[in-house]
mmCIF file of C-alpha atoms and ligand atoms in Angstrom:
data_model
loop_
_atom_site.group_PDB
_atom_site.id
_atom_site.type_symbol
_atom_site.label_atom_id
_atom_site.label_comp_id
_atom_site.label_asym_id
_atom_site.label_seq_id
_atom_site.Cartn_x
_atom_site.Cartn_y
_atom_site.Cartn_z
ATOM 1 C CA MET A 216 83.697 -52.190 -68.474
ATOM 2 C CA VAL A 217 80.037 -53.163 -68.789
ATOM 3 C CA ARG A 218 79.639 -56.890 -69.033
ATOM 4 C CA GLY A 219 75.986 -57.106 -68.619
ATOM 5 C CA VAL A 220 72.732 -55.014 -69.377
ATOM 6 C CA ILE A 221 69.734 -55.481 -67.061
ATOM 7 C CA PHE A 222 66.436 -53.814 -68.540
ATOM 8 C CA ASP A 223 63.571 -52.876 -66.487
ATOM 9 C CA LEU A 224 60.469 -53.977 -68.617
ATOM 10 C CA ASP A 225 57.489 -51.619 -68.193
ATOM 11 C CA GLY A 226 58.299 -48.436 -69.976
ATOM 12 C CA VAL A 227 61.646 -49.474 -71.003
ATOM 13 C CA ILE A 228 61.275 -52.402 -73.235
ATOM 14 C CA VAL A 229 57.502 -52.161 -73.869
ATOM 15 C CA THR A 230 54.676 -49.517 -73.552
ATOM 16 C CA THR A 231 52.845 -51.284 -70.701
ATOM 17 C CA ASP A 232 53.511 -48.348 -68.172
ATOM 18 C CA ASP A 233 50.384 -46.702 -69.784
ATOM 19 C CA CYS A 234 48.198 -49.851 -69.576
ATOM 20 C CA HIS A 235 49.178 -49.837 -65.791
ATOM 21 C CA TYR A 236 47.794 -46.221 -65.634
ATOM 22 C CA HIS A 237 44.589 -47.083 -67.408
ATOM 23 C CA ALA A 238 43.909 -50.222 -65.272
ATOM 24 C CA TRP A 239 44.486 -48.269 -61.825
ATOM 25 C CA LYS A 240 42.401 -45.323 -63.246
ATOM 26 C CA ARG A 241 39.401 -47.641 -63.969
ATOM 27 C CA MET A 242 39.622 -49.329 -60.392
ATOM 28 C CA ALA A 243 40.082 -45.930 -58.758
ATOM 29 C CA ASP A 244 37.143 -44.296 -60.481
ATOM 30 C CA GLU A 245 34.970 -47.303 -59.674
ATOM 31 C CA GLU A 246 35.951 -46.755 -55.957
ATOM 32 C CA HIS A 247 35.653 -42.964 -56.233
ATOM 33 C CA ILE A 248 39.316 -42.575 -55.218
ATOM 34 C CA GLU A 249 41.078 -39.589 -56.827
ATOM 35 C CA PHE A 250 43.945 -40.957 -59.176
ATOM 36 C CA ASP A 251 45.891 -39.068 -61.868
ATOM 37 C CA ARG A 252 48.958 -39.281 -63.951
ATOM 38 C CA THR A 253 50.975 -37.327 -61.209
ATOM 39 C CA ILE A 254 50.044 -39.915 -58.715
ATOM 40 C CA ASN A 255 50.759 -42.588 -61.157
ATOM 41 C CA GLU A 256 54.397 -41.592 -61.627
ATOM 42 C CA ARG A 257 54.949 -42.702 -58.057
ATOM 43 C CA LEU A 258 53.873 -46.194 -58.976
ATOM 44 C CA ARG A 259 56.712 -46.572 -61.446
ATOM 45 C CA GLY A 260 58.759 -49.733 -60.695
ATOM 46 C CA VAL A 261 56.788 -50.348 -57.350
ATOM 47 C CA SER A 262 55.176 -53.583 -56.865
ATOM 48 C CA ARG A 263 51.253 -54.239 -57.208
ATOM 49 C CA MET A 264 50.543 -54.207 -53.370
ATOM 50 C CA ASP A 265 52.891 -51.089 -52.716
ATOM 51 C CA SER A 266 51.341 -49.324 -55.630
ATOM 52 C CA LEU A 267 47.887 -50.111 -54.231
ATOM 53 C CA ALA A 268 48.993 -48.669 -50.835
ATOM 54 C CA ILE A 269 50.030 -45.524 -52.549
ATOM 55 C CA LEU A 270 46.895 -45.174 -54.435
ATOM 56 C CA LEU A 271 44.679 -45.844 -51.225
ATOM 57 C CA GLU A 272 46.396 -42.802 -49.547
ATOM 58 C CA ARG A 273 43.519 -40.869 -51.069
ATOM 59 C CA ALA A 274 40.612 -43.308 -50.149
ATOM 60 C CA LYS A 275 37.991 -41.897 -48.202
ATOM 61 C CA ARG A 276 37.680 -44.906 -46.066
ATOM 62 C CA THR A 277 39.951 -47.782 -44.910
ATOM 63 C CA TYR A 278 40.039 -51.264 -46.586
ATOM 64 C CA THR A 279 40.584 -54.668 -44.886
ATOM 65 C CA PRO A 280 43.288 -56.866 -45.966
ATOM 66 C CA ASP A 281 41.041 -59.115 -47.865
ATOM 67 C CA GLU A 282 39.432 -55.985 -49.635
ATOM 68 C CA LYS A 283 42.829 -54.750 -50.675
ATOM 69 C CA GLU A 284 43.598 -58.336 -52.151
ATOM 70 C CA ALA A 285 40.235 -57.824 -54.188
ATOM 71 C CA LEU A 286 41.203 -54.363 -55.304
ATOM 72 C CA ALA A 287 44.630 -55.461 -56.398
ATOM 73 C CA ALA A 288 42.997 -58.510 -58.253
ATOM 74 C CA ARG A 289 40.482 -56.257 -60.126
ATOM 75 C CA LYS A 290 43.313 -53.927 -61.058
ATOM 76 C CA ASN A 291 45.241 -56.826 -62.447
ATOM 77 C CA ALA A 292 42.502 -58.283 -64.294
ATOM 78 C CA TYR A 293 41.793 -54.918 -66.150
ATOM 79 C CA TYR A 294 45.620 -54.800 -66.781
ATOM 80 C CA VAL A 295 45.750 -58.418 -68.178
ATOM 81 C CA ASP A 296 42.867 -57.449 -70.419
ATOM 82 C CA LEU A 297 44.782 -54.692 -71.927
ATOM 83 C CA ILE A 298 48.300 -56.346 -72.194
ATOM 84 C CA THR A 299 46.539 -59.545 -73.973
ATOM 85 C CA ALA A 300 46.371 -57.196 -76.878
ATOM 86 C CA LEU A 301 50.208 -56.392 -76.896
ATOM 87 C CA THR A 302 52.189 -57.262 -79.923
ATOM 88 C CA PRO A 303 55.907 -56.929 -81.159
ATOM 89 C CA SER A 304 54.640 -53.360 -82.383
ATOM 90 C CA ASP A 305 54.427 -52.296 -78.869
ATOM 91 C CA ILE A 306 58.187 -52.477 -78.253
ATOM 92 C CA LEU A 307 59.682 -49.012 -77.699
ATOM 93 C CA PRO A 308 61.751 -47.359 -80.255
ATOM 94 C CA GLY A 309 65.351 -48.405 -80.413
ATOM 95 C CA VAL A 310 65.022 -51.499 -78.348
ATOM 96 C CA MET A 311 65.639 -54.285 -81.037
ATOM 97 C CA ASP A 312 68.610 -52.274 -82.604
ATOM 98 C CA VAL A 313 70.145 -52.115 -79.097
ATOM 99 C CA LEU A 314 69.658 -55.393 -78.049
ATOM 100 C CA GLN A 315 71.260 -56.649 -81.384
ATOM 101 C CA MET A 316 74.150 -54.237 -80.948
ATOM 102 C CA LEU A 317 74.803 -55.448 -77.324
ATOM 103 C CA ARG A 318 74.610 -59.258 -78.302
ATOM 104 C CA LYS A 319 77.182 -58.434 -81.135
ATOM 105 C CA LYS A 320 79.633 -57.074 -78.416
ATOM 106 C CA ASP A 321 79.020 -60.145 -76.345
ATOM 107 C CA ILE A 322 77.261 -58.315 -73.525
ATOM 108 C CA LYS A 323 74.757 -60.518 -71.281
ATOM 109 C CA LEU A 324 71.256 -59.298 -71.244
ATOM 110 C CA ALA A 325 68.639 -59.582 -68.445
ATOM 111 C CA ILE A 326 65.244 -58.364 -67.511
ATOM 112 C CA GLY A 327 64.846 -57.002 -64.008
ATOM 113 C CA SER A 328 61.181 -56.171 -63.398
ATOM 114 C CA SER A 329 58.868 -55.941 -60.399
ATOM 115 C CA SER A 330 55.995 -57.207 -62.589
ATOM 116 C CA ARG A 331 54.544 -60.555 -61.903
ATOM 117 C CA ASN A 332 53.047 -60.478 -65.522
ATOM 118 C CA THR A 333 56.736 -60.455 -67.131
ATOM 119 C CA PRO A 334 56.547 -63.842 -68.569
ATOM 120 C CA LEU A 335 53.076 -63.046 -70.309
ATOM 121 C CA ILE A 336 54.356 -59.698 -71.579
ATOM 122 C CA LEU A 337 57.576 -61.001 -72.928
ATOM 123 C CA LYS A 338 55.632 -63.778 -74.755
ATOM 124 C CA ARG A 339 53.263 -61.445 -76.264
ATOM 125 C CA ILE A 340 55.960 -59.244 -77.724
ATOM 126 C CA GLY A 341 57.949 -62.118 -78.971
ATOM 127 C CA LEU A 342 60.889 -61.556 -76.569
ATOM 128 C CA ALA A 343 60.570 -64.645 -74.621
ATOM 129 C CA ASP A 344 63.962 -66.041 -75.529
ATOM 130 C CA ALA A 345 65.669 -62.720 -76.182
ATOM 131 C CA PHE A 346 67.372 -62.551 -72.628
ATOM 132 C CA ASP A 347 70.041 -64.564 -71.024
ATOM 133 C CA ALA A 348 68.188 -64.171 -67.510
ATOM 134 C CA VAL A 349 64.724 -62.890 -66.287
ATOM 135 C CA ALA A 350 64.459 -61.724 -62.622
ATOM 136 C CA ASP A 351 60.771 -60.486 -62.047
ATOM 137 C CA GLY A 352 58.178 -59.921 -59.327
ATOM 138 C CA ASN A 353 57.291 -63.604 -59.109
ATOM 139 C CA GLN A 354 60.848 -64.282 -57.596
ATOM 140 C CA ILE A 355 61.466 -61.457 -55.164
ATOM 141 C CA THR A 356 60.105 -60.330 -51.705
ATOM 142 C CA HIS A 357 61.446 -56.666 -51.919
ATOM 143 C CA SER A 358 60.280 -54.248 -54.503
ATOM 144 C CA LYS A 359 62.362 -51.604 -55.989
ATOM 145 C CA PRO A 360 63.682 -49.184 -54.628
ATOM 146 C CA ASP A 361 65.285 -52.343 -52.848
ATOM 147 C CA PRO A 362 67.860 -53.747 -55.159
ATOM 148 C CA GLU A 363 66.597 -57.516 -54.801
ATOM 149 C CA VAL A 364 65.431 -57.994 -58.359
ATOM 150 C CA PHE A 365 68.641 -56.613 -59.900
ATOM 151 C CA LEU A 366 70.971 -58.474 -57.772
ATOM 152 C CA LEU A 367 69.015 -61.487 -58.661
ATOM 153 C CA ALA A 368 69.447 -60.673 -62.113
ATOM 154 C CA SER A 369 73.211 -60.225 -61.852
ATOM 155 C CA THR A 370 73.557 -63.620 -60.051
ATOM 156 C CA LYS A 371 71.514 -65.350 -62.691
ATOM 157 C CA LEU A 372 73.976 -63.704 -65.230
ATOM 158 C CA ALA A 373 76.851 -64.782 -63.122
ATOM 159 C CA LEU A 374 78.370 -61.269 -63.162
ATOM 160 C CA PRO A 375 79.421 -58.978 -60.351
ATOM 161 C CA PRO A 376 77.060 -56.115 -59.819
ATOM 162 C CA GLU A 377 79.697 -53.541 -60.447
ATOM 163 C CA THR A 378 79.864 -54.857 -64.162
ATOM 164 C CA CYS A 379 76.213 -54.349 -64.796
ATOM 165 C CA LEU A 380 74.329 -51.404 -66.223
ATOM 166 C CA VAL A 381 70.466 -51.141 -65.488
ATOM 167 C CA VAL A 382 68.044 -49.494 -67.853
ATOM 168 C CA GLU A 383 65.425 -47.814 -65.883
ATOM 169 C CA ASP A 384 62.230 -45.422 -66.510
ATOM 170 C CA ALA A 385 61.470 -45.201 -62.868
ATOM 171 C CA ASP A 386 63.292 -43.030 -60.076
ATOM 172 C CA ALA A 387 62.673 -46.101 -57.751
ATOM 173 C CA GLY A 388 64.476 -48.492 -60.125
ATOM 174 C CA VAL A 389 67.467 -45.963 -60.562
ATOM 175 C CA GLU A 390 67.771 -45.789 -56.819
ATOM 176 C CA ALA A 391 67.650 -49.552 -56.633
ATOM 177 C CA ALA A 392 70.565 -50.118 -59.374
ATOM 178 C CA LEU A 393 72.690 -47.784 -57.482
ATOM 179 C CA ALA A 394 71.855 -49.421 -54.032
ATOM 180 C CA GLY A 395 72.926 -52.680 -55.687
ATOM 181 C CA GLY A 396 76.318 -51.291 -56.768
ATOM 182 C CA MET A 397 75.270 -51.065 -60.438
ATOM 183 C CA LYS A 398 75.241 -47.972 -62.949
ATOM 184 C CA ALA A 399 71.952 -46.661 -63.792
ATOM 185 C CA LEU A 400 70.872 -45.365 -67.337
ATOM 186 C CA GLY A 401 67.775 -43.286 -66.771
ATOM 187 C CA VAL A 402 65.327 -43.183 -69.797
ATOM 188 C CA GLY A 403 61.751 -41.915 -70.235
ATOM 189 C CA SER A 404 60.446 -40.476 -66.889
ATOM 190 C CA ALA A 405 63.871 -41.122 -65.314
ATOM 191 C CA ALA A 406 65.605 -39.272 -68.080
ATOM 192 C CA VAL A 407 66.126 -36.272 -65.841
ATOM 193 C CA ASN A 408 66.861 -38.316 -62.804
ATOM 194 C CA PRO A 409 69.915 -36.496 -61.289
ATOM 195 C CA THR A 410 71.279 -39.491 -59.496
ATOM 196 C CA ALA A 411 71.350 -41.742 -62.636
ATOM 197 C CA THR A 412 74.890 -42.366 -63.842
ATOM 198 C CA TYR A 413 73.645 -41.737 -67.534
ATOM 199 C CA CYS A 414 70.545 -40.189 -68.982
ATOM 200 C CA ALA A 415 68.858 -40.277 -72.366
ATOM 201 C CA PRO A 416 65.288 -39.740 -73.635
ATOM 202 C CA ASN A 417 65.107 -43.415 -74.890
ATOM 203 C CA LEU A 418 67.330 -46.389 -75.599
ATOM 204 C CA ALA A 419 68.182 -45.225 -79.168
ATOM 205 C CA LEU A 420 69.457 -41.905 -78.142
ATOM 206 C CA ALA A 421 71.923 -43.208 -75.238
ATOM 207 C CA ASN A 422 75.481 -42.827 -75.993
ATOM 208 C CA TRP A 423 76.505 -46.320 -75.866
ATOM 209 C CA ASN A 424 79.929 -46.138 -76.838
ATOM 210 C CA ALA A 425 80.750 -44.015 -73.794
ATOM 211 C CA ILE A 426 78.500 -46.058 -71.484
ATOM 212 C CA LEU A 427 80.185 -49.371 -72.546
ATOM 213 C CA ASN A 428 83.654 -48.312 -72.279
ATOM 214 C CA ALA A 429 83.635 -46.188 -69.062
HETATM 215 C C1 LIG Z 684 56.356 -52.566 -62.596
HETATM 216 C C2 LIG Z 684 55.639 -51.297 -62.881
HETATM 217 O O1 LIG Z 684 57.127 -52.943 -63.735
HETATM 218 O O2 LIG Z 684 55.669 -53.617 -62.303
HETATM 219 C C3 LIG Z 684 54.695 -50.861 -61.599
HETATM 220 O O3 LIG Z 684 56.342 -50.268 -63.188
HETATM 221 C C4 LIG Z 684 53.881 -52.111 -61.433
HETATM 222 O O4 LIG Z 684 54.014 -49.984 -62.289
HETATM 223 C C5 LIG Z 684 54.762 -53.373 -61.080
HETATM 224 O O5 LIG Z 684 52.953 -51.946 -60.118
HETATM 225 C C6 LIG Z 684 54.037 -54.691 -60.835
HETATM 226 O O6 LIG Z 684 53.387 -55.143 -61.858
HETATM 227 P P1 LIG Z 684 52.482 -56.335 -61.976
HETATM 228 O O7 LIG Z 684 52.259 -56.527 -63.446
HETATM 229 O O8 LIG Z 684 53.000 -57.422 -60.939
HETATM 230 O O9 LIG Z 684 51.001 -55.844 -61.240
HETATM 231 MG MG1 LIG Z 685 59.425 -49.278 -65.615
#
């Protein structure tokens, strides 16, 4: 039986995955580094510095550690500019109904996100108090596909990992959930992930009865 659900944030709860793409794209264009949506798929769930390392695979020169810090900071400034405009209307379809349905069943709710901007985003979309626990990029050292962020979330919920379901739009996140001994529901870009325990195009279309009672 599932007793806790741990939600990834970007691309599961809110549309910020597109903001990440536009911020990286702006920085890459300025640096004349090739970057497109296909490459962007590899950044889903991956930390800021690990994402930069993937983007720099196509750079025409090498960057010093200080330059890399500056590039990551510049991308984050562009990103924060975009997410400052977020409102509750940017919450993805089905999220509010599913949170309410899970609450009624006494299932614990958590966020497990690699993003260091998690507190700001939750505040902007009005969900700062909607979860029993938040584990995010400010509290971990290993980014997805490492299970650290999800294990931290299950610890904060005081639930054994095997009683937790992770909802993810990133292949790296599905891998992290399974590595942590949890079940994984792949949605969005991970809706066709063959390793996910369950798949659905979005939260609203998942078969929650089957998932919760398995
Ligand atoms: C994840 C996103 O949620 O957070 C990644 O899927 C992003 O694309 C990562 O790189 C880190 O985000 P931030 O906000 O700390 O730069
Ligand atoms: Mg995501």
